[in-house]
Short mmCIF file of C-alpha atoms in Angstrom, two decimals:
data_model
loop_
_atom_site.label_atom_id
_atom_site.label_comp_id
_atom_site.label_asym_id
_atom_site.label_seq_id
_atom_site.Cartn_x
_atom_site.Cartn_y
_atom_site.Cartn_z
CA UNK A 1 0.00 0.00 0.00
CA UNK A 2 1.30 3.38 -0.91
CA UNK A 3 1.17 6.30 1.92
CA UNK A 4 -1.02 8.76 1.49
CA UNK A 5 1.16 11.14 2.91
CA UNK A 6 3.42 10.59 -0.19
CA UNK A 7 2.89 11.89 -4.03
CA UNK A 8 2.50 8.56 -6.08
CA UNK A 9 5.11 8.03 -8.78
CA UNK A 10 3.73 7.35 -12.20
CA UNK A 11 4.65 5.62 -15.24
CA UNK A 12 3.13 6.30 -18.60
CA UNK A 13 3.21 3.20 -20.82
CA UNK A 14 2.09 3.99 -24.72
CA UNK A 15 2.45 7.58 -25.87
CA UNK A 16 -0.12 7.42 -28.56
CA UNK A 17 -3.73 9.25 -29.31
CA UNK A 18 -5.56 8.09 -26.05
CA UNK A 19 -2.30 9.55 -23.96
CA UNK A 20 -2.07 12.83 -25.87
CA UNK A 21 -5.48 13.45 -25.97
CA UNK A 22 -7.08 12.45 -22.27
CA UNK A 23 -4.35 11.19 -20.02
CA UNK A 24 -1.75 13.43 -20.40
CA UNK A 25 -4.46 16.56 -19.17
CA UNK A 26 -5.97 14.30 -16.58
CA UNK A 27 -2.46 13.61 -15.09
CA UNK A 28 -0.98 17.50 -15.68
CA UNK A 29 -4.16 18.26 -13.59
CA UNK A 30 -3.88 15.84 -11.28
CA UNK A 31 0.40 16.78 -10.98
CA UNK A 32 -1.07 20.44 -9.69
CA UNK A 33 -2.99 18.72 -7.09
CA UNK A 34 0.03 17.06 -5.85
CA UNK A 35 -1.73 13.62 -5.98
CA UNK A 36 0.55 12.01 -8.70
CA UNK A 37 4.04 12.59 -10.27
CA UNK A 38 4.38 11.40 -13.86
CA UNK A 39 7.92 10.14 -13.37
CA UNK A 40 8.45 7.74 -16.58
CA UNK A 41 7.43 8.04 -20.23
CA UNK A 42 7.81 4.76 -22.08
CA UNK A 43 6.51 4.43 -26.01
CA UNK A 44 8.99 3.05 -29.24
CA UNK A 45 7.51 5.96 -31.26
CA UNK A 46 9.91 8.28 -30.51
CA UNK A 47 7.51 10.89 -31.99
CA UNK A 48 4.82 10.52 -29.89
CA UNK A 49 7.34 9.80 -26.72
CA UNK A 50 8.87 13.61 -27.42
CA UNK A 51 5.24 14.90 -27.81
CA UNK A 52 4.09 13.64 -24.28
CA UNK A 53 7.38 14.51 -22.80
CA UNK A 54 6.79 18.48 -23.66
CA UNK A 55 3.31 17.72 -21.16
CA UNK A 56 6.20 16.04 -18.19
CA UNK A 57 9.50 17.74 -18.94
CA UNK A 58 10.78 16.18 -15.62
CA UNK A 59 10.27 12.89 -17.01
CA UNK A 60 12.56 9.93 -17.73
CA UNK A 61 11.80 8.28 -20.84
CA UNK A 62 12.85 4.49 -20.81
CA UNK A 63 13.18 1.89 -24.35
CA UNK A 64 12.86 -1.01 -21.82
CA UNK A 65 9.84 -1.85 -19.07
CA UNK A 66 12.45 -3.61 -17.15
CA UNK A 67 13.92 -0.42 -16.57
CA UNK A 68 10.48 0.57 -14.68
CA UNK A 69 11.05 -1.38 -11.82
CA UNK A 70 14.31 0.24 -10.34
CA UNK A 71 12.71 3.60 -10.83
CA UNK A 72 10.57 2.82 -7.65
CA UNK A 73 7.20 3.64 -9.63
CA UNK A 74 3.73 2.74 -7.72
CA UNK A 75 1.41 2.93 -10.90
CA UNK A 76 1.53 2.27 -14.40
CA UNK A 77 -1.36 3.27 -16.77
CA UNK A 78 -1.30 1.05 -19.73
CA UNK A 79 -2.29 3.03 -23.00
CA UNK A 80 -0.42 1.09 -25.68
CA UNK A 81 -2.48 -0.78 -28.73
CA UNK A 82 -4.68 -3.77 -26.66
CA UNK A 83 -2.35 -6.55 -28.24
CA UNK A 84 0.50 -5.31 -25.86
CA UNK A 85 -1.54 -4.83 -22.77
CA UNK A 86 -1.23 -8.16 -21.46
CA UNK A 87 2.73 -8.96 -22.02
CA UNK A 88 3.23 -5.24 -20.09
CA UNK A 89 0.92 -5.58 -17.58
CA UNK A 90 2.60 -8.73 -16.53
CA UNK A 91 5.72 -7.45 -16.81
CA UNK A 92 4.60 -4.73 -14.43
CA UNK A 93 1.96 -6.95 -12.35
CA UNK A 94 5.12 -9.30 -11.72
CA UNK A 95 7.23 -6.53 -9.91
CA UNK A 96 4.52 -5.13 -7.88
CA UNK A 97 3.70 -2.47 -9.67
CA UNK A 98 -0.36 -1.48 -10.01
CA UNK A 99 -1.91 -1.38 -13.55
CA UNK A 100 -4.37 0.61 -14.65
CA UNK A 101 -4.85 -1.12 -17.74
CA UNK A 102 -6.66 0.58 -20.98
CA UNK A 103 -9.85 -1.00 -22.68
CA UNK A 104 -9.86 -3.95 -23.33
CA UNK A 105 -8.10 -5.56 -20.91
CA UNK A 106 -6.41 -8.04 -23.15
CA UNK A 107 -6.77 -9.42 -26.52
CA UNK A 108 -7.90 -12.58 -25.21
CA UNK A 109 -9.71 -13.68 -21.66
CA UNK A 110 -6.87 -16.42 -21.27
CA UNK A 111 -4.46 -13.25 -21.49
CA UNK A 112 -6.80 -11.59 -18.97
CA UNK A 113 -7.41 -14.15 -16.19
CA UNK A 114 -3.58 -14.18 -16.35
CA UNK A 115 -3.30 -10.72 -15.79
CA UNK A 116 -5.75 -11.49 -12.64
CA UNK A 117 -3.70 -14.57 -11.39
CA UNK A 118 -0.58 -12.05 -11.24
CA UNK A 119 -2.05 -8.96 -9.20
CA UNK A 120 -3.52 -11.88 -6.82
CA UNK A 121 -0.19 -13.50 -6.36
CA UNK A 122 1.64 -10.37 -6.13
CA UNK A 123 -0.98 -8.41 -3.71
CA UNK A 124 -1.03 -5.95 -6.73
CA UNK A 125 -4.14 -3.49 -7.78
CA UNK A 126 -4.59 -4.51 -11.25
CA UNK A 127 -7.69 -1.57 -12.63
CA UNK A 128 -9.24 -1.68 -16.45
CA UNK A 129 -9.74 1.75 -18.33
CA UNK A 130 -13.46 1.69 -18.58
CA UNK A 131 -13.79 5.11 -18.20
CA UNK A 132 -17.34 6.00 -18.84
CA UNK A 133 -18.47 4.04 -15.28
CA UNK A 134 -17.38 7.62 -14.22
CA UNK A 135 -19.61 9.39 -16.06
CA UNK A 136 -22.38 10.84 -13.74
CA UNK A 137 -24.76 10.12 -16.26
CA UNK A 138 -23.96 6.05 -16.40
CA UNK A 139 -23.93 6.39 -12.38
CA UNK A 140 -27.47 7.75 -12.06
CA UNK A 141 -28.78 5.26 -14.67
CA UNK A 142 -26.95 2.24 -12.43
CA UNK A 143 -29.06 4.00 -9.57
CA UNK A 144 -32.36 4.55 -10.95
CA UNK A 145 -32.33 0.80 -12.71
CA UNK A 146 -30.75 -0.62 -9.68
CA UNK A 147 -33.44 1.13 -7.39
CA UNK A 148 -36.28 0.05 -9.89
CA UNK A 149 -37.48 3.86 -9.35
CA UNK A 150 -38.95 3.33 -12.86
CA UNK A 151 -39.99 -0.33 -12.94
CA UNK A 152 -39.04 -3.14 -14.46
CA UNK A 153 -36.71 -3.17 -17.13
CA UNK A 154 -38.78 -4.05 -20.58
CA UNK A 155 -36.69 -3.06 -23.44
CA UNK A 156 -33.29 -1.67 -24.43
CA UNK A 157 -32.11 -0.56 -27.78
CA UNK A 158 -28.20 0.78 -28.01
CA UNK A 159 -26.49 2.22 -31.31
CA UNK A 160 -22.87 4.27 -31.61
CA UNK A 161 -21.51 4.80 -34.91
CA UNK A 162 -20.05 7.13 -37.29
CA UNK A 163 -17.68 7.93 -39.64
CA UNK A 164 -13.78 6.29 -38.16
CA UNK A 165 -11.76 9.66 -37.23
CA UNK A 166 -9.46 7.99 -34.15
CA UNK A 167 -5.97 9.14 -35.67
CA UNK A 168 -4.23 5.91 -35.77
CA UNK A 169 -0.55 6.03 -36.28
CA UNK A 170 -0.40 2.58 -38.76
CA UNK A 171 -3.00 0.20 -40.28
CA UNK A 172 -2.80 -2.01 -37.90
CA UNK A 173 -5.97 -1.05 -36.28
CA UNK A 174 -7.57 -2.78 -38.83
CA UNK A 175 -5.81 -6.09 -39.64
CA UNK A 176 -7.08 -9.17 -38.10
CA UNK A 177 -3.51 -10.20 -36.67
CA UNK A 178 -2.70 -7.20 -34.83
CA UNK A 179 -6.14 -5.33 -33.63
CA UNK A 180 -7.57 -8.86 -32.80
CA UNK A 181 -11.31 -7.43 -33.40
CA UNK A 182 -12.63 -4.72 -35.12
CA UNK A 183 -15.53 -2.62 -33.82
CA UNK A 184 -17.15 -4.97 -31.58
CA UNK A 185 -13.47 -4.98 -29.37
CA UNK A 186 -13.21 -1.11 -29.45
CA UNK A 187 -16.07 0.66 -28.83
CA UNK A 188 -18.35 -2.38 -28.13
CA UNK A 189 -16.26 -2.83 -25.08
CA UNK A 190 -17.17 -0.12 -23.14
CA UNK A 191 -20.74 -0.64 -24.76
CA UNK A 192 -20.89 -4.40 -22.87
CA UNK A 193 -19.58 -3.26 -20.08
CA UNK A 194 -21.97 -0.46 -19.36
CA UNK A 195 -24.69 -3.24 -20.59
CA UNK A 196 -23.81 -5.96 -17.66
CA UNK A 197 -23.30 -3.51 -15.03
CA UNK A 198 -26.51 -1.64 -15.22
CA UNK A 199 -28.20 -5.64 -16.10
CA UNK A 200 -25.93 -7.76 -15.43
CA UNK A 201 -25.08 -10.94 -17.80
CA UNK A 202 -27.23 -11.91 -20.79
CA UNK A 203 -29.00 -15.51 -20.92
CA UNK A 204 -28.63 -15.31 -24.66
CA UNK A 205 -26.88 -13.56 -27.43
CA UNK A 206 -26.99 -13.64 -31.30
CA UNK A 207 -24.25 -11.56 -33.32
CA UNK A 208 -23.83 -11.17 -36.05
CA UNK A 209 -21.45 -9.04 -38.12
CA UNK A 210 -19.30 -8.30 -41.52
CA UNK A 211 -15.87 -9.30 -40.70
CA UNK A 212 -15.59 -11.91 -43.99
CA UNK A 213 -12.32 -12.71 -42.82
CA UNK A 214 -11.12 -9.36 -41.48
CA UNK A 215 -12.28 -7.03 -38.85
CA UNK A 216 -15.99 -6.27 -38.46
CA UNK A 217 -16.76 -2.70 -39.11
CA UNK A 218 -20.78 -2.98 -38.85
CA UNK A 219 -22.54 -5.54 -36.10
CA UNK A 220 -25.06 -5.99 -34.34
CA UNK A 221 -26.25 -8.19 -31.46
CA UNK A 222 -29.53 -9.56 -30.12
CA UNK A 223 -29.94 -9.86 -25.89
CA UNK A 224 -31.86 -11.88 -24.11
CA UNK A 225 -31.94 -11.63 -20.32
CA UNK A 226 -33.13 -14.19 -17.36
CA UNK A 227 -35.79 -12.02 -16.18
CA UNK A 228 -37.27 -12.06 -19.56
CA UNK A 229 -36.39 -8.84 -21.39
CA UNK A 230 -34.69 -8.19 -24.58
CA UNK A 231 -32.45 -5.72 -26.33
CA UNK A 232 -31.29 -4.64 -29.37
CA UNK A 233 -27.11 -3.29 -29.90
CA UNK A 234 -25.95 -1.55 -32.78
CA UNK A 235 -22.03 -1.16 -34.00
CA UNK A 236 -20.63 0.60 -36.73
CA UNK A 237 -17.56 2.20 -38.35
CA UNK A 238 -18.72 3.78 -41.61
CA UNK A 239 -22.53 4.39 -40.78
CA UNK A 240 -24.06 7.07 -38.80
CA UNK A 241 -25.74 5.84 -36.25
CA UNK A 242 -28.13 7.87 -33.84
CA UNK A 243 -25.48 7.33 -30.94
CA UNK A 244 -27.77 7.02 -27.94
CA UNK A 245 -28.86 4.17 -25.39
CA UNK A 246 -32.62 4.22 -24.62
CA UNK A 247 -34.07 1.60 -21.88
CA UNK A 248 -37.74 0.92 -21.65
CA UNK A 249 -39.09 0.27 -18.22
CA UNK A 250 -42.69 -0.26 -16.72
CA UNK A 251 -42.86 3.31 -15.52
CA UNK A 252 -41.22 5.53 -17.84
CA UNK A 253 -37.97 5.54 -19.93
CA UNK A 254 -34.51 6.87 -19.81
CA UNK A 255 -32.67 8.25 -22.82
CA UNK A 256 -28.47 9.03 -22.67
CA UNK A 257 -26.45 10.14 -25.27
CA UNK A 258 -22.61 8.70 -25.84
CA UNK A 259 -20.27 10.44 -24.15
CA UNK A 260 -22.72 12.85 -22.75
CA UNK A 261 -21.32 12.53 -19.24
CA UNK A 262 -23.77 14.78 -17.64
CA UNK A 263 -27.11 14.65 -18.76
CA UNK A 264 -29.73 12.25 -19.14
CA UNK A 265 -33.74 12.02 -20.58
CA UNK A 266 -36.20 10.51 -18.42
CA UNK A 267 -40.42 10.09 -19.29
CA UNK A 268 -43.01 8.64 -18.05
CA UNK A 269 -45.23 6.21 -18.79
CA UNK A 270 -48.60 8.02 -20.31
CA UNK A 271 -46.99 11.26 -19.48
CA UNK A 272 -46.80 13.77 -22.71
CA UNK A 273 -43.98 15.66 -20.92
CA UNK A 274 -40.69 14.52 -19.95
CA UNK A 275 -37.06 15.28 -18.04
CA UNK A 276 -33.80 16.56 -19.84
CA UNK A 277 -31.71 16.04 -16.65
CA UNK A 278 -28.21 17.68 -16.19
CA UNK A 279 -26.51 16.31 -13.10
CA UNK A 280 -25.22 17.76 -10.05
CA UNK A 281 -23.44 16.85 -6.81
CA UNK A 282 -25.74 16.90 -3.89
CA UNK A 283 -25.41 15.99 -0.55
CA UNK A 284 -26.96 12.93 0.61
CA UNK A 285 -28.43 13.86 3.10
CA UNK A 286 -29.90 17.64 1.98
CA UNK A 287 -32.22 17.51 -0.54
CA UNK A 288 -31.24 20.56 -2.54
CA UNK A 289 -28.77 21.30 -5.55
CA UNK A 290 -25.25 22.73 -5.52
CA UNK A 291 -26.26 25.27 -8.29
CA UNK A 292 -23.04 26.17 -9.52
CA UNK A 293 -21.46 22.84 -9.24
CA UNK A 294 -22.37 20.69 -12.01
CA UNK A 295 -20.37 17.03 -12.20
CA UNK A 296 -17.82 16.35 -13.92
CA UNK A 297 -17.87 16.33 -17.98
CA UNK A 298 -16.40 13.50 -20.20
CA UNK A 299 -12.29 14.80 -19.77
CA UNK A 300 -12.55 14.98 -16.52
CA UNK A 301 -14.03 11.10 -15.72
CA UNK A 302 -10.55 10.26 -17.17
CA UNK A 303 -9.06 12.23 -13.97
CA UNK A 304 -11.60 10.72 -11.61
CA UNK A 305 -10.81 7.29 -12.80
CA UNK A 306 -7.12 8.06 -11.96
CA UNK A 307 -8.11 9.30 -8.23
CA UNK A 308 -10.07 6.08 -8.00
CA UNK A 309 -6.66 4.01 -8.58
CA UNK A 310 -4.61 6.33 -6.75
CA UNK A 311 -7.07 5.87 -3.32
CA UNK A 312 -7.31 2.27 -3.80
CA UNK A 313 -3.56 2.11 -3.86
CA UNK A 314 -3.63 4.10 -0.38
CA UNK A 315 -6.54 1.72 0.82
CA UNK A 316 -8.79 4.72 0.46
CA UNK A 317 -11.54 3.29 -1.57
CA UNK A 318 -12.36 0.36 -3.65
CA UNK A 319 -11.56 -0.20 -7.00
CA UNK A 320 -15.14 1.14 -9.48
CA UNK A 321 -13.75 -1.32 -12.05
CA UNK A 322 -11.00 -3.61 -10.94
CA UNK A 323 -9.86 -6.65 -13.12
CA UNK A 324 -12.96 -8.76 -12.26
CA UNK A 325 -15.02 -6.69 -13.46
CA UNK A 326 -12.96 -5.64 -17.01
CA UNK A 327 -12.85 -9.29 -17.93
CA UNK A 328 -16.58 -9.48 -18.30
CA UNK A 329 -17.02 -7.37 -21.68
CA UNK A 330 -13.94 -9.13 -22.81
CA UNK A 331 -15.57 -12.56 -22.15
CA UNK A 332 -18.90 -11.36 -24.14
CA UNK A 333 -16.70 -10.34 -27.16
CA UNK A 334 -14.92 -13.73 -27.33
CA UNK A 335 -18.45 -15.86 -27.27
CA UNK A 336 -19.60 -13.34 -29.74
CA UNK A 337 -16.36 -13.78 -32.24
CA UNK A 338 -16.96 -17.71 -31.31
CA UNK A 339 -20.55 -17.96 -32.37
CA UNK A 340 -20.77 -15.05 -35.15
CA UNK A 341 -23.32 -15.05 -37.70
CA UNK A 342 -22.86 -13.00 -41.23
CA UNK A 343 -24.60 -9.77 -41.33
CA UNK A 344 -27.56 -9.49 -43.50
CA UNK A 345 -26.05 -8.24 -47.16
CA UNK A 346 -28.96 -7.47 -49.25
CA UNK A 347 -26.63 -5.23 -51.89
CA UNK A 348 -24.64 -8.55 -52.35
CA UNK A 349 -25.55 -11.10 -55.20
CA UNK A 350 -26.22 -14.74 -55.03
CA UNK A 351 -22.47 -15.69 -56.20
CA UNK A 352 -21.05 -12.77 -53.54
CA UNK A 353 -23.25 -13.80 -50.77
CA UNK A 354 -21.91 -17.70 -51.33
CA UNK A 355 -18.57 -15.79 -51.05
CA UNK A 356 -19.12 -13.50 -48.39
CA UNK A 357 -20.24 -16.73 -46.51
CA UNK A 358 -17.40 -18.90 -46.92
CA UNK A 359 -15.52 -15.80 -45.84
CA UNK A 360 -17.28 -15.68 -42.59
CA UNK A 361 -17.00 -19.27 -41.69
CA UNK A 362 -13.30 -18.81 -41.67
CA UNK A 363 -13.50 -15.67 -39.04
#
């Protein structure tokens, strides 16, 4: 356990998009606060190492992990490309350093229970980048499903798509060797997740996508839970989708739109009139509003997840999404890629279509 009396000494491992663009601010901010030091900078791009290093001048970049461990670092935050999180995190996991480990955990849930084994054997806090768990918005849903405040679940119907604009360095994103899934394993991740925390595991799934032999870019899957409703999930690269997450219960509806981490739609059953809600902190126990103190936005949850790992690390709090938890999207996304079905392809002709199947069988 780290003292909380000390600043904990951070290593940042992958330099890339998801480092420039969220970490690096969430960590400069969290520097100022005197919660964290960013002490190491490790990436082989030595572009995008000297781009992060302008953010942590005081840094020492490394070209070896094994380096890490005589630099007497408490955390390392995984952001590298998800087919090197498991071989680092057990690198790291194996000298007792935490992990807070980007989506998805690992290419593979063999790679993952590994990962789990490790931090158990080595007393180590081993986290999973699922960041929007600290959106207010996903929080109040958990608490108004949990709470049944509007019934029984019915329905749910979830889409998120657009046009691709991450800015990957290579093309490896989208080659079936290296990305090991396509859109299902990046966004869908944090999709499932959000899915089986709010309703926990599915009875039954059907998927069914357009990898023919590659990545999927478009997919879609069909839920079935034990307590007898359904949903409906839609993934895409190249389509525009209506990006939103609507859940049907006995007494009303909710509404949330991706990545809008403060704000949520509520109706009512019969009602002509509904709720756009924007969240705020409150305290429990008085009933009123902090007017000008509105949660956090989406930036920011990448800050609070960071605090989260930080006070588990001082025995503080638990862990929102620890290993255990991470490994459950992952293990959703495997049965899917185990049991996929071929998209329906009505612009395809009878000779492509006995192609495009043949394709898919070999997925």
């Amino acid at each position: 356990m780290v003292s909380s009396q000390e600043m904990v000494k951070v290593a940042l491992i992958g330099c890339g998009a998801v480092s420039q663009k969220y970490y690096a601010p969430a960590l400069q901010a969290l520097e100022k606060s005197r919660l964290l030091q960013v002490k190491v900078l490790y990436d082989p791009n030595e572009d995008s190492l000297a781009h992060l290093l302008q953010n942590f001048p005081e840094a020492c970049c490394v070209r070896d992990l094994s380096q890490i461990s005589a630099l007497g670092i408490d955390l390392a935050i995984i952001a590298s490309p998800p087919r090197y999180h498991a071989r680092q995190a057990l690198e790291l996991l194996r000298t007792g350093i935490a992990v807070l480990c980007e989506k998805p955990i690992a290419g593979t849930v063999a790679e993952a229970q590994a990962m789990i084994e490790t931090a158990a054997k080595t007393s180590t806090v081993l986290a999973v980048g699922l960041f929007r768990r600290f959106f207010p918005a996903t929080q109040a849903i958990h608490k108004i499903l949990s709470g049944q405040i509007l019934g029984e679940i019915e329905s749910f119907d979830f889409s998120e798509g657009g046009y691709f604009r991450w800015p990957v360095k290579s093309p490896a994103y989208f080659k079936k060797d290296t990305s090991q899934g396509g859109v299902l394993m990046d966004i869908g991740v944090h999709l499932l997740d959000l899915m089986q925390w709010w309703f926990g595991e599915p009875a039954e799934i059907f998927y069914a996508d357009d990898a023919m032999g590659g990545v999927e870019v478009n997919c879609w899957l069909h839920c079935k839970f034990a307590q007898g409703f359904t949903g409906k999930i839609r993934l895409s690269r190249d389509c525009q989708l209506p990006n939103r997450y609507l859940i049907r219960c006995s007494k009303g509806w909710i509404m949330w739109e991706v990545n809008n981490a403060g704000t949520i739609k509520l109706g009512f059953t019969g009602a002509q009139l509904a709720l756009k809600s924007k969240i705020y902190q409150t305290n429990p126990g008085k009933p009123d509003l902090t007017a000008d103190k509105p949660c956090y936005n989406f930036e920011q949850s990448f800050a609070s997840q960071i605090i989260n790992v930080v006070d588990a690390l001082q025995g503080k709090q638990s862990l929102l999404v620890p290993a255990e938890e991470g490994i459950k999207s992952l293990k959703l996304i495997e049965y899917c890629y185990q049991h996929r079905h071929l998209m329906h392809t009505p612009w395809l002709n009878e000779r492509e279509l006995i192609t495009a199947r043949l394709l898919n069988q070999q997925s």
